[in-house]
mmCIF file of C-alpha atoms and ligand atoms in Angstrom:
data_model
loop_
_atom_site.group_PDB
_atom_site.id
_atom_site.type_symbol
_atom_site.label_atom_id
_atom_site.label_comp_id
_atom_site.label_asym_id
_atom_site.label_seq_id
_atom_site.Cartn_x
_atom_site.Cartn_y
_atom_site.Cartn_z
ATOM 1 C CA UNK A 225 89.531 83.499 124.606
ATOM 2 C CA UNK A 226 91.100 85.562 121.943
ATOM 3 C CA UNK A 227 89.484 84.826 118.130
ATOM 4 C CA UNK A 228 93.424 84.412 117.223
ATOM 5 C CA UNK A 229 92.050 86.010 113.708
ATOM 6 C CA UNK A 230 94.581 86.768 110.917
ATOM 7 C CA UNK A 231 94.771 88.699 107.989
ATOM 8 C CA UNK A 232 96.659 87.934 104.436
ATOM 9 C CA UNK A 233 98.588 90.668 103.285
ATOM 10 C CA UNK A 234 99.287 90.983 99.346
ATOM 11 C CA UNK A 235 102.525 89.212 99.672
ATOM 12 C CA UNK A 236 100.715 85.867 100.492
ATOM 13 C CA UNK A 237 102.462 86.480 104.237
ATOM 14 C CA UNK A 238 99.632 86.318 107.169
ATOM 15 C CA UNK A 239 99.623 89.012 109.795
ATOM 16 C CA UNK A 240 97.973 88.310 113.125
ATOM 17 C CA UNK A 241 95.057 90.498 113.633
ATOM 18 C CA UNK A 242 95.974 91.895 116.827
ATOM 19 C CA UNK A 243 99.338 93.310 117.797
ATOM 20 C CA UNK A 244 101.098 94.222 120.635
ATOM 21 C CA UNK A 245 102.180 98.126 119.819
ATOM 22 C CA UNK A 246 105.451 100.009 121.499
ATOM 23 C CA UNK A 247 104.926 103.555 120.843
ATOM 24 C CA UNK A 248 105.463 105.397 123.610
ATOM 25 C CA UNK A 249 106.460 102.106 125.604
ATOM 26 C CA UNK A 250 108.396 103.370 128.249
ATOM 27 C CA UNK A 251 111.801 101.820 128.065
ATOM 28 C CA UNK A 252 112.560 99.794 131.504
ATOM 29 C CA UNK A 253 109.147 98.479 130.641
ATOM 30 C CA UNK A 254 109.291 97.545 126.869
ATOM 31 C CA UNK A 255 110.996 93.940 127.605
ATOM 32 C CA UNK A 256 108.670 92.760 130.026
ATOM 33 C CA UNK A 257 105.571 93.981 128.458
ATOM 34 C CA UNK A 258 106.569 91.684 125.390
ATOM 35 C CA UNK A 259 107.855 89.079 127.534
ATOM 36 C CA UNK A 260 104.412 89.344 129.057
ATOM 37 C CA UNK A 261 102.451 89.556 125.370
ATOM 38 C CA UNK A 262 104.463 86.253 123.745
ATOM 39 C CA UNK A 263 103.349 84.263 127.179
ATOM 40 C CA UNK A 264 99.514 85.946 126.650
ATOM 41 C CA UNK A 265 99.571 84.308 122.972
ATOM 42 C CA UNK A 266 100.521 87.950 121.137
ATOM 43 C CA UNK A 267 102.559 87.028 117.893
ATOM 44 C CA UNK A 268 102.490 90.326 116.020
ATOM 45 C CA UNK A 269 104.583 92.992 117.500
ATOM 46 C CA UNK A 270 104.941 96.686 116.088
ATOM 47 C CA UNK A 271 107.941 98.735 116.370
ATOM 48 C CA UNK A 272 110.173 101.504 114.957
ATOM 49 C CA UNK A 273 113.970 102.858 115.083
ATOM 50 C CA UNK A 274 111.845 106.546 116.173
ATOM 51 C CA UNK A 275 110.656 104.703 118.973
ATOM 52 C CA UNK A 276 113.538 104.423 120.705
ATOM 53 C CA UNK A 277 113.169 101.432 122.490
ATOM 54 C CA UNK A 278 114.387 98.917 119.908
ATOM 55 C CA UNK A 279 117.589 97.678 121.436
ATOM 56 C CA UNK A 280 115.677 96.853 124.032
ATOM 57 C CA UNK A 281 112.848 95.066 123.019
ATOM 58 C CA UNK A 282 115.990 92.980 120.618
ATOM 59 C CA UNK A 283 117.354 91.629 124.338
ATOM 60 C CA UNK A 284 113.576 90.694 125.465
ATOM 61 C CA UNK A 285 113.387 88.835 122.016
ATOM 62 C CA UNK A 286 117.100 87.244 122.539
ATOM 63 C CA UNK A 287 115.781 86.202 126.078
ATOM 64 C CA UNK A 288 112.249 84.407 124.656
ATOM 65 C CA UNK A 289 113.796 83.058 121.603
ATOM 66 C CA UNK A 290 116.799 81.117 123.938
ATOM 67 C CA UNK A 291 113.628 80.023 126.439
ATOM 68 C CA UNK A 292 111.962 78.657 123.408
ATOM 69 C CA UNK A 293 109.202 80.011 124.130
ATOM 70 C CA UNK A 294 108.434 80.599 119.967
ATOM 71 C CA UNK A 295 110.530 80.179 117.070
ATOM 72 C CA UNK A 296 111.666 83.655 115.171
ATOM 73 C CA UNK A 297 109.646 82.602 112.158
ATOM 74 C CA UNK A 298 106.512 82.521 114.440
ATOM 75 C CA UNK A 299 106.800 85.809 115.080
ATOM 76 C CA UNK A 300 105.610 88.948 112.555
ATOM 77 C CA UNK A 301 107.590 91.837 113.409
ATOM 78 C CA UNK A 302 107.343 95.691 111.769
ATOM 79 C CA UNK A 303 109.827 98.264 112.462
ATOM 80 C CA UNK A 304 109.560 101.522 110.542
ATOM 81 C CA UNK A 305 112.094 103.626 108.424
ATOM 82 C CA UNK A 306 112.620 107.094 110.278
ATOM 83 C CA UNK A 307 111.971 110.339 108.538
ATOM 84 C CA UNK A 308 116.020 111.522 108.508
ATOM 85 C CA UNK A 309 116.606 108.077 106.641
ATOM 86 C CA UNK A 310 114.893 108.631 102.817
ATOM 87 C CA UNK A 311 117.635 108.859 100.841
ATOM 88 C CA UNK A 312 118.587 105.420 99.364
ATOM 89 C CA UNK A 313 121.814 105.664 100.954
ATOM 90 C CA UNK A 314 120.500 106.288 104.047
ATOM 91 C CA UNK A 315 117.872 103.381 103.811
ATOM 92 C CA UNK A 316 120.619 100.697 104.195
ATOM 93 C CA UNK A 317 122.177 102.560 107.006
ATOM 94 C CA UNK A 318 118.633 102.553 108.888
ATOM 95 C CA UNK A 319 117.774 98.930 107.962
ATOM 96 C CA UNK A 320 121.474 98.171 109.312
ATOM 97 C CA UNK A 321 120.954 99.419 112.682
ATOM 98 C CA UNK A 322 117.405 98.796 113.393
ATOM 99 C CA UNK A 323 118.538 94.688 112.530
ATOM 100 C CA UNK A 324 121.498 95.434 114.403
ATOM 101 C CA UNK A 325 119.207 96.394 117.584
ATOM 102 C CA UNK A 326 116.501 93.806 116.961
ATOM 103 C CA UNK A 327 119.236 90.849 116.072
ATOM 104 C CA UNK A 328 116.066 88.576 114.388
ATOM 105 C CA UNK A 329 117.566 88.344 110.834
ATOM 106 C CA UNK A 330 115.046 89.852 108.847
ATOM 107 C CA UNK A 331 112.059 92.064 109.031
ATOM 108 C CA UNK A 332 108.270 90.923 108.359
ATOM 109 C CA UNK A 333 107.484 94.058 107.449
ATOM 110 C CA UNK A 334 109.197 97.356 106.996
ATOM 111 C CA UNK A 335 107.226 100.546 106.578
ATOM 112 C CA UNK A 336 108.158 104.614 105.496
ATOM 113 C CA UNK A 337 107.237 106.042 108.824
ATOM 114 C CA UNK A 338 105.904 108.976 106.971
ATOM 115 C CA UNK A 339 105.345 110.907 103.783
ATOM 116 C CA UNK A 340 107.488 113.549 105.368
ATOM 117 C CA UNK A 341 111.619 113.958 104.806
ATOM 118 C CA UNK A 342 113.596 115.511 107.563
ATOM 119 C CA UNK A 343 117.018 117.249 106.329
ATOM 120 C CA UNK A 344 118.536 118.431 109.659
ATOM 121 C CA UNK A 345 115.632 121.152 110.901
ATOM 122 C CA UNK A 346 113.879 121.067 107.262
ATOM 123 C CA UNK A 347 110.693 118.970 107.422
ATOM 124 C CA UNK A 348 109.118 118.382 104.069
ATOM 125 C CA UNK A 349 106.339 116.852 102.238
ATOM 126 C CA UNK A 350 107.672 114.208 99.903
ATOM 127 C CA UNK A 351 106.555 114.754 96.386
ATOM 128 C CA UNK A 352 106.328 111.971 93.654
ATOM 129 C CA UNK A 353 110.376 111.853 92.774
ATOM 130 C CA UNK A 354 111.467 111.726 96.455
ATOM 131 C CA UNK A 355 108.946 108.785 97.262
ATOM 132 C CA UNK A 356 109.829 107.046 94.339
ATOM 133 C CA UNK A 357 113.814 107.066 95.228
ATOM 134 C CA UNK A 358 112.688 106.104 98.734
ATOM 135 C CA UNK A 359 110.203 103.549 97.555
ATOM 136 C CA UNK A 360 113.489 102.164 95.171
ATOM 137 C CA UNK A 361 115.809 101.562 98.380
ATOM 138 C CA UNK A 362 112.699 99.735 100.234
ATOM 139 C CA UNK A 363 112.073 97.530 97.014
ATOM 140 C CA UNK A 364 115.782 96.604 97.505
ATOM 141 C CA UNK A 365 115.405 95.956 100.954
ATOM 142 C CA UNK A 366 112.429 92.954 99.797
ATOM 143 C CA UNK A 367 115.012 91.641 96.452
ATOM 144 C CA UNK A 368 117.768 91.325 99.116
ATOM 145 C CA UNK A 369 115.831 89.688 101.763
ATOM 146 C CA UNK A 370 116.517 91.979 104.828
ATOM 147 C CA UNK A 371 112.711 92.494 104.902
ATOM 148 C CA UNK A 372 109.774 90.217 103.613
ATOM 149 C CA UNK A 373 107.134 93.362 103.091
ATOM 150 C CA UNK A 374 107.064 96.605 102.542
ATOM 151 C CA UNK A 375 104.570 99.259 103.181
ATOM 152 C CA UNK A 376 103.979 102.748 104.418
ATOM 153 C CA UNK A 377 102.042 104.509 107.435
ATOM 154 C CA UNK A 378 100.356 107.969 107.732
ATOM 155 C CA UNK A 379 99.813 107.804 103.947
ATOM 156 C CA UNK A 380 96.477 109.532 102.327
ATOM 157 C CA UNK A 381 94.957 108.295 99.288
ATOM 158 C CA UNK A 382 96.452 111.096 97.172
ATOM 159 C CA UNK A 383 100.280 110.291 98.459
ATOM 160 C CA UNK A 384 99.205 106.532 97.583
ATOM 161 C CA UNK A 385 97.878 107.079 94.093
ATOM 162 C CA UNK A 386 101.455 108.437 93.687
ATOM 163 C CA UNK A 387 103.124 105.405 94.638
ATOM 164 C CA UNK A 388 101.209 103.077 93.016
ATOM 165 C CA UNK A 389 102.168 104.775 89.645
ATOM 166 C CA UNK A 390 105.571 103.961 90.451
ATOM 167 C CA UNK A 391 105.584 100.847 92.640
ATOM 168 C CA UNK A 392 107.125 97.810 91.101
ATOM 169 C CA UNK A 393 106.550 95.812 94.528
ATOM 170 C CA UNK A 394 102.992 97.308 95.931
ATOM 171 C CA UNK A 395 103.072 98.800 99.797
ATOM 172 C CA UNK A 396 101.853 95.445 101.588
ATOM 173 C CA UNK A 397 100.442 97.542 104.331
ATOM 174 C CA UNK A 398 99.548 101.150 105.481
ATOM 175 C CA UNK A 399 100.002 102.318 108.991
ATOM 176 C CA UNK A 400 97.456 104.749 110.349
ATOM 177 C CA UNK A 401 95.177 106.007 112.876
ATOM 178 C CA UNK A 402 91.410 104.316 113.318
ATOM 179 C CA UNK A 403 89.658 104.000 115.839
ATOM 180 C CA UNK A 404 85.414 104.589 116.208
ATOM 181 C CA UNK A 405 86.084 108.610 116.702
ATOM 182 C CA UNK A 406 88.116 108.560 113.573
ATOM 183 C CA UNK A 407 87.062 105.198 111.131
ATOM 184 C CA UNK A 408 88.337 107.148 107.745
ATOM 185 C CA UNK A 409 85.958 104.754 105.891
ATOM 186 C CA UNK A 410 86.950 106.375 102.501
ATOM 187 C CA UNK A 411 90.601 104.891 102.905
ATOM 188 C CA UNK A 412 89.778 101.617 103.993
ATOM 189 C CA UNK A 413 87.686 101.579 101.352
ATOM 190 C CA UNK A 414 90.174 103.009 98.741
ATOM 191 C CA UNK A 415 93.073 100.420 100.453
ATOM 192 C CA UNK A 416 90.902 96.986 100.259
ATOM 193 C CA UNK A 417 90.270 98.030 96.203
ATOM 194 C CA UNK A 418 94.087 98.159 95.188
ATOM 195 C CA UNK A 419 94.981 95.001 97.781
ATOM 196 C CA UNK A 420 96.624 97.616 100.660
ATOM 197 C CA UNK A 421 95.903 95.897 104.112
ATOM 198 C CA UNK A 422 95.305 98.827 106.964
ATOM 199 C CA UNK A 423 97.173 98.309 110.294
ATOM 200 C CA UNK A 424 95.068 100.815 112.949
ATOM 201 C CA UNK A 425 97.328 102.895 115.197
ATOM 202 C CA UNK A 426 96.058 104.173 118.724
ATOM 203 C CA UNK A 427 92.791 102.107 118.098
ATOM 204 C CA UNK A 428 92.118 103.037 121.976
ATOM 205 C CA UNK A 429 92.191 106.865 120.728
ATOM 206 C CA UNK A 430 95.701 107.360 122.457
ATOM 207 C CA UNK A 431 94.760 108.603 126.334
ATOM 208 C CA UNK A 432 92.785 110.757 124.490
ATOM 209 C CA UNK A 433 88.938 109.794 125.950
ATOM 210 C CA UNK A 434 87.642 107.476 123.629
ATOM 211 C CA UNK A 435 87.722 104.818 126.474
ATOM 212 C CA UNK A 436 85.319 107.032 128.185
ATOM 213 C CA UNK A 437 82.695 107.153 125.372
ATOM 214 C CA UNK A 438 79.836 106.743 126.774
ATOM 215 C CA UNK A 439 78.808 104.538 123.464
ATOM 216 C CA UNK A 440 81.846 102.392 124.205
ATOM 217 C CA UNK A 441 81.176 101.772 127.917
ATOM 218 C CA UNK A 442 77.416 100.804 127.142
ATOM 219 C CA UNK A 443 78.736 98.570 124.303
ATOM 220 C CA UNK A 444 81.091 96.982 127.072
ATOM 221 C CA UNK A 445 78.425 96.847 129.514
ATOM 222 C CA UNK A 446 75.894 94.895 127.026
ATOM 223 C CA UNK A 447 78.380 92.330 125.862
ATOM 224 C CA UNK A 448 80.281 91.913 129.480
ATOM 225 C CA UNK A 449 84.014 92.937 128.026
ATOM 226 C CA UNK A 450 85.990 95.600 128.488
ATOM 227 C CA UNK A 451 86.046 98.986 126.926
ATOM 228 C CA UNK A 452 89.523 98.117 125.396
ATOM 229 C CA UNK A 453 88.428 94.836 123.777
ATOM 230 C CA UNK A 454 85.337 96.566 122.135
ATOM 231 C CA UNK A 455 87.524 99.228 120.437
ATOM 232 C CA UNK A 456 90.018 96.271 119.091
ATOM 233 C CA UNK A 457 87.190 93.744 117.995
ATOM 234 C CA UNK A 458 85.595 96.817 116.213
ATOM 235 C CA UNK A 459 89.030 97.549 114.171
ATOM 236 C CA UNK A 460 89.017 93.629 113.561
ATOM 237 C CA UNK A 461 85.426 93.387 112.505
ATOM 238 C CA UNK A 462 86.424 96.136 109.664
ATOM 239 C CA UNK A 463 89.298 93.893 108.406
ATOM 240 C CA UNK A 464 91.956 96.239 110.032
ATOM 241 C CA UNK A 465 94.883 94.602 112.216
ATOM 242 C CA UNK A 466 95.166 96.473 115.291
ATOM 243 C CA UNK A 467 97.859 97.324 117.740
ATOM 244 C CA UNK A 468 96.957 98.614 120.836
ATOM 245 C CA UNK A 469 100.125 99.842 123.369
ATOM 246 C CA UNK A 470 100.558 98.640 126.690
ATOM 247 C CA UNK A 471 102.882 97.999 128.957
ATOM 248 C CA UNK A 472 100.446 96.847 131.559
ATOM 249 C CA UNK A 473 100.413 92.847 132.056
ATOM 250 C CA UNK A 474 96.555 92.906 132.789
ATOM 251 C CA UNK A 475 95.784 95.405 130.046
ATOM 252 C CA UNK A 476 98.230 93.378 127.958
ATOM 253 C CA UNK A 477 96.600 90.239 128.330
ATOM 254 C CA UNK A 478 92.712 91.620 128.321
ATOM 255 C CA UNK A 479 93.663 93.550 124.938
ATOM 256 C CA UNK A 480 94.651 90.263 123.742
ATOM 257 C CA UNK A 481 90.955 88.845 124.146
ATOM 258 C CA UNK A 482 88.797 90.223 120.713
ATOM 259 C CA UNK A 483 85.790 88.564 120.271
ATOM 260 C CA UNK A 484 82.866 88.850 117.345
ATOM 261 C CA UNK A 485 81.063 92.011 117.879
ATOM 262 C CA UNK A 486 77.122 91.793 116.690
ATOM 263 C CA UNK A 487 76.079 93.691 113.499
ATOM 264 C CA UNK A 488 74.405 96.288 115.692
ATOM 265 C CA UNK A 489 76.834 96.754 117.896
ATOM 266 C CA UNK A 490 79.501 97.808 115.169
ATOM 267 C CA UNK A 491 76.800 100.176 114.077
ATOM 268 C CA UNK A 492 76.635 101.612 117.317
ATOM 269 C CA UNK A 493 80.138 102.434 117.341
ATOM 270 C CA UNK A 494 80.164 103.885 114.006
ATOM 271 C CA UNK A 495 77.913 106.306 114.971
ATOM 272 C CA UNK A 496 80.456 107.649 117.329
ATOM 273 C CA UNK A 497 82.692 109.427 115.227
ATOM 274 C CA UNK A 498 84.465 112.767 115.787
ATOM 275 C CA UNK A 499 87.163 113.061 113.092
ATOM 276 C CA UNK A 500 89.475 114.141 115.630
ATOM 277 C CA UNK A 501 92.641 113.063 115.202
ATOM 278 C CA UNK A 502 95.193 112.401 118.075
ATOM 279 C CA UNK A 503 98.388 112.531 115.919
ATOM 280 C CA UNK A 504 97.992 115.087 113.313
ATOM 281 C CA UNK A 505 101.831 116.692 111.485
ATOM 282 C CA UNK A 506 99.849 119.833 111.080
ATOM 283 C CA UNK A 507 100.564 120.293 115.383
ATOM 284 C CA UNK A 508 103.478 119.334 114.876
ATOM 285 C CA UNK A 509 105.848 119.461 112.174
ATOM 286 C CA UNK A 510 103.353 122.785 110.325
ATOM 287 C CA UNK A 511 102.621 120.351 107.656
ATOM 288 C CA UNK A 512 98.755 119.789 106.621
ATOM 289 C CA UNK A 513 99.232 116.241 105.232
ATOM 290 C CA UNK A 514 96.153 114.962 106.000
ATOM 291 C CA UNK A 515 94.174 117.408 104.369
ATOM 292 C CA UNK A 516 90.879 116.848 106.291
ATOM 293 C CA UNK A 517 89.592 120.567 105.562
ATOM 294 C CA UNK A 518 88.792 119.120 101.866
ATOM 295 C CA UNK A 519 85.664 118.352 101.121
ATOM 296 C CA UNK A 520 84.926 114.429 101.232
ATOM 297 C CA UNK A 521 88.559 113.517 102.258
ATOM 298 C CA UNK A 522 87.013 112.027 105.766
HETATM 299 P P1 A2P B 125 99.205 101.405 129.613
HETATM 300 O O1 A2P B 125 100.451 101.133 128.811
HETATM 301 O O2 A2P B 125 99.501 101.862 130.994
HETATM 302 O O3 A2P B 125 98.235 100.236 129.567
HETATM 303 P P2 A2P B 125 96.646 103.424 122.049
HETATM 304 O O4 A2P B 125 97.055 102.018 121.746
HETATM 305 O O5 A2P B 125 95.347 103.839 121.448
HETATM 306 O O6 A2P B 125 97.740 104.412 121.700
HETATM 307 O O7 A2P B 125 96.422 103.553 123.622
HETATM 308 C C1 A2P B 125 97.492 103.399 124.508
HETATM 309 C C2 A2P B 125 97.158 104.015 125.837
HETATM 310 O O8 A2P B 125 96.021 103.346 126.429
HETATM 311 C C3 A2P B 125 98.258 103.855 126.823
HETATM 312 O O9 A2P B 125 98.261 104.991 127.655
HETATM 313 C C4 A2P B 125 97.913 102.594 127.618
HETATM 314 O O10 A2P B 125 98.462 102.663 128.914
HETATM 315 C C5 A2P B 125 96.403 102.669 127.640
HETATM 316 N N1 A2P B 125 95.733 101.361 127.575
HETATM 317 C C6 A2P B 125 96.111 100.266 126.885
HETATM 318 N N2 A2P B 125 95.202 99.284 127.002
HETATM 319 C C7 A2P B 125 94.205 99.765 127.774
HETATM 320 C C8 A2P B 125 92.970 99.228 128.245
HETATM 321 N N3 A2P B 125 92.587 98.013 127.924
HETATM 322 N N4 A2P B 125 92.213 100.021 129.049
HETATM 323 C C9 A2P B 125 92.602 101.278 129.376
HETATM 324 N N5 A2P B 125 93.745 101.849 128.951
HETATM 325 C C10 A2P B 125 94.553 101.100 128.167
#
């Protein structure tokens, strides 16, 4: 049985604590994996237009919504606003397809996919007067109700002290990676003072062996669940909403079942960590946005 645990957001909205992700879902396999996910009770889903899988996960929606299986306001759906798309012009254009490919009305919540803007092969950093013409267009996006919350992913404290100064509707949500190898406890900590809900990204560590932890399989092995559910009721014990991929109908389903982890047991897995992160723009985009090499940033 899943805990079917939510979390409010700063908007008053709720957002289901655990979410089915698409990243890297495999189009051919996106549809039935959230055809599969709205059957096994999942109401949160988490997209993006740089996913490229959107049209397709709009027909599996079309399909569910006409079987009435659930209603489009049950649902809470994210999609994210692509790196080529920060200028304000560009914003509309972005929101315009990625509705266009989705065809549910409006957006729950709509998130700047990174503090980086791409101008053909230029990558770059975005400073405090590109975020805040970016952050503009997105507050339009809420005042015009195409999307109900906005937020941001892959954002460090520092980038979000900058956008609070200039916020006039706060970032509902930021995106990143968490799981036990990589718990960035002075975020979550900085995000729950100023009201910023954390959504965790790969919170199975991404194919990347944190399945394999020893620590994780004994914690499995002691409380009879899998490996998978430990990692997600660990994010969902911290307050985080989680979104682990999979197009798998078992894994989907078994991902699905979070329970309440014991005090010790959370303290076991926070012993585990690595700071080793599995998505890092320094490998690939030369950009050191993180800035883990600073003293205390982890
Ligand atoms: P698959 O789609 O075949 O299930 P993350 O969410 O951290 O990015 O992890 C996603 C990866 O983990 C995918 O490769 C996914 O593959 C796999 N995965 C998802 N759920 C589980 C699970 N419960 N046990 C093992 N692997 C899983």
């Amino acid at each position: 049985m899943a805990t079917g645990r939510s979390f409010k957001l700063n908007t008053g909205a709720t957002i289901p604590a655990v979410g089915l992700g698409t990243w890297k879902a495999e189009p051919g396999k996106v549809g039935e994996a959230l055809k599969v996910a709205i059957d096994a009770g999942y109401r949160h889903i988490d997209g993006a237009w740089a996913y490229d899988n959107e049209k397709e996960v709009g027909d599996a929606l079309a399909e569910i919504f006409k079987q009435g299986k659930v209603k489009r306001e049950d649902l809470f759906y994210t999609s994210k606003l692509w790196n080529k798309f920060h200028k304000p012009a560009d914003v509309q254009k972005a929101i315009a397809e990625t509705l266009g490919n989705l065809r549910i009305g409006y957006l729950d919540l709509y998130l700047v996919h990174w503090p980086v803007s791409f101008d053909g092969d230029k990558k770059t950093l975005d400073d405090k007067s590109t975020i805040t013409e970016t952050w503009r267009a997105m507050e339009k996006l809420v005042d015009e109700g195409k999307v109900r919350a906005i937020g941001v992913a892959n954002f460090p404290e520092y980038l979000l002290q900058d956008l609070l100064s200039i916020a006039r509707i706060k970032p509902a949500v930021n995106q990143v990676e968490l799981h036990p190898h990589l718990p960035q406890p002075k975020l979550l900590e900085y995000c729950k003072k100023e009201g910023i809900h954390l959504t965790a990204y790969s919170p199975l560590g991404s194919g990347k062996g944190l399945l394999d932890d020893p620590v994780v399989k004994e914690v499995a092995k002691k409380t009879g669940k899998d490996a998978g559910q430990v990692l997600i009721s660990w994010g969902v014990a911290r307050g985080t909403s989680v979104i682990p991929k999979s197009t798998n109908p078992d894994r989907i389903r078994s991902n699905f079942q979070d329970f309440e982890l014991s005090p010790e047991d959370i303290k076991t897995l926070d012993s585990i960590k690595t700071h080793h992160r599995t998505c890092d723009p320094k490998e690939f985009w030369g950009i050191d946005l993180f800035k883990d090499g600073e003293k205390g940033n982890l």
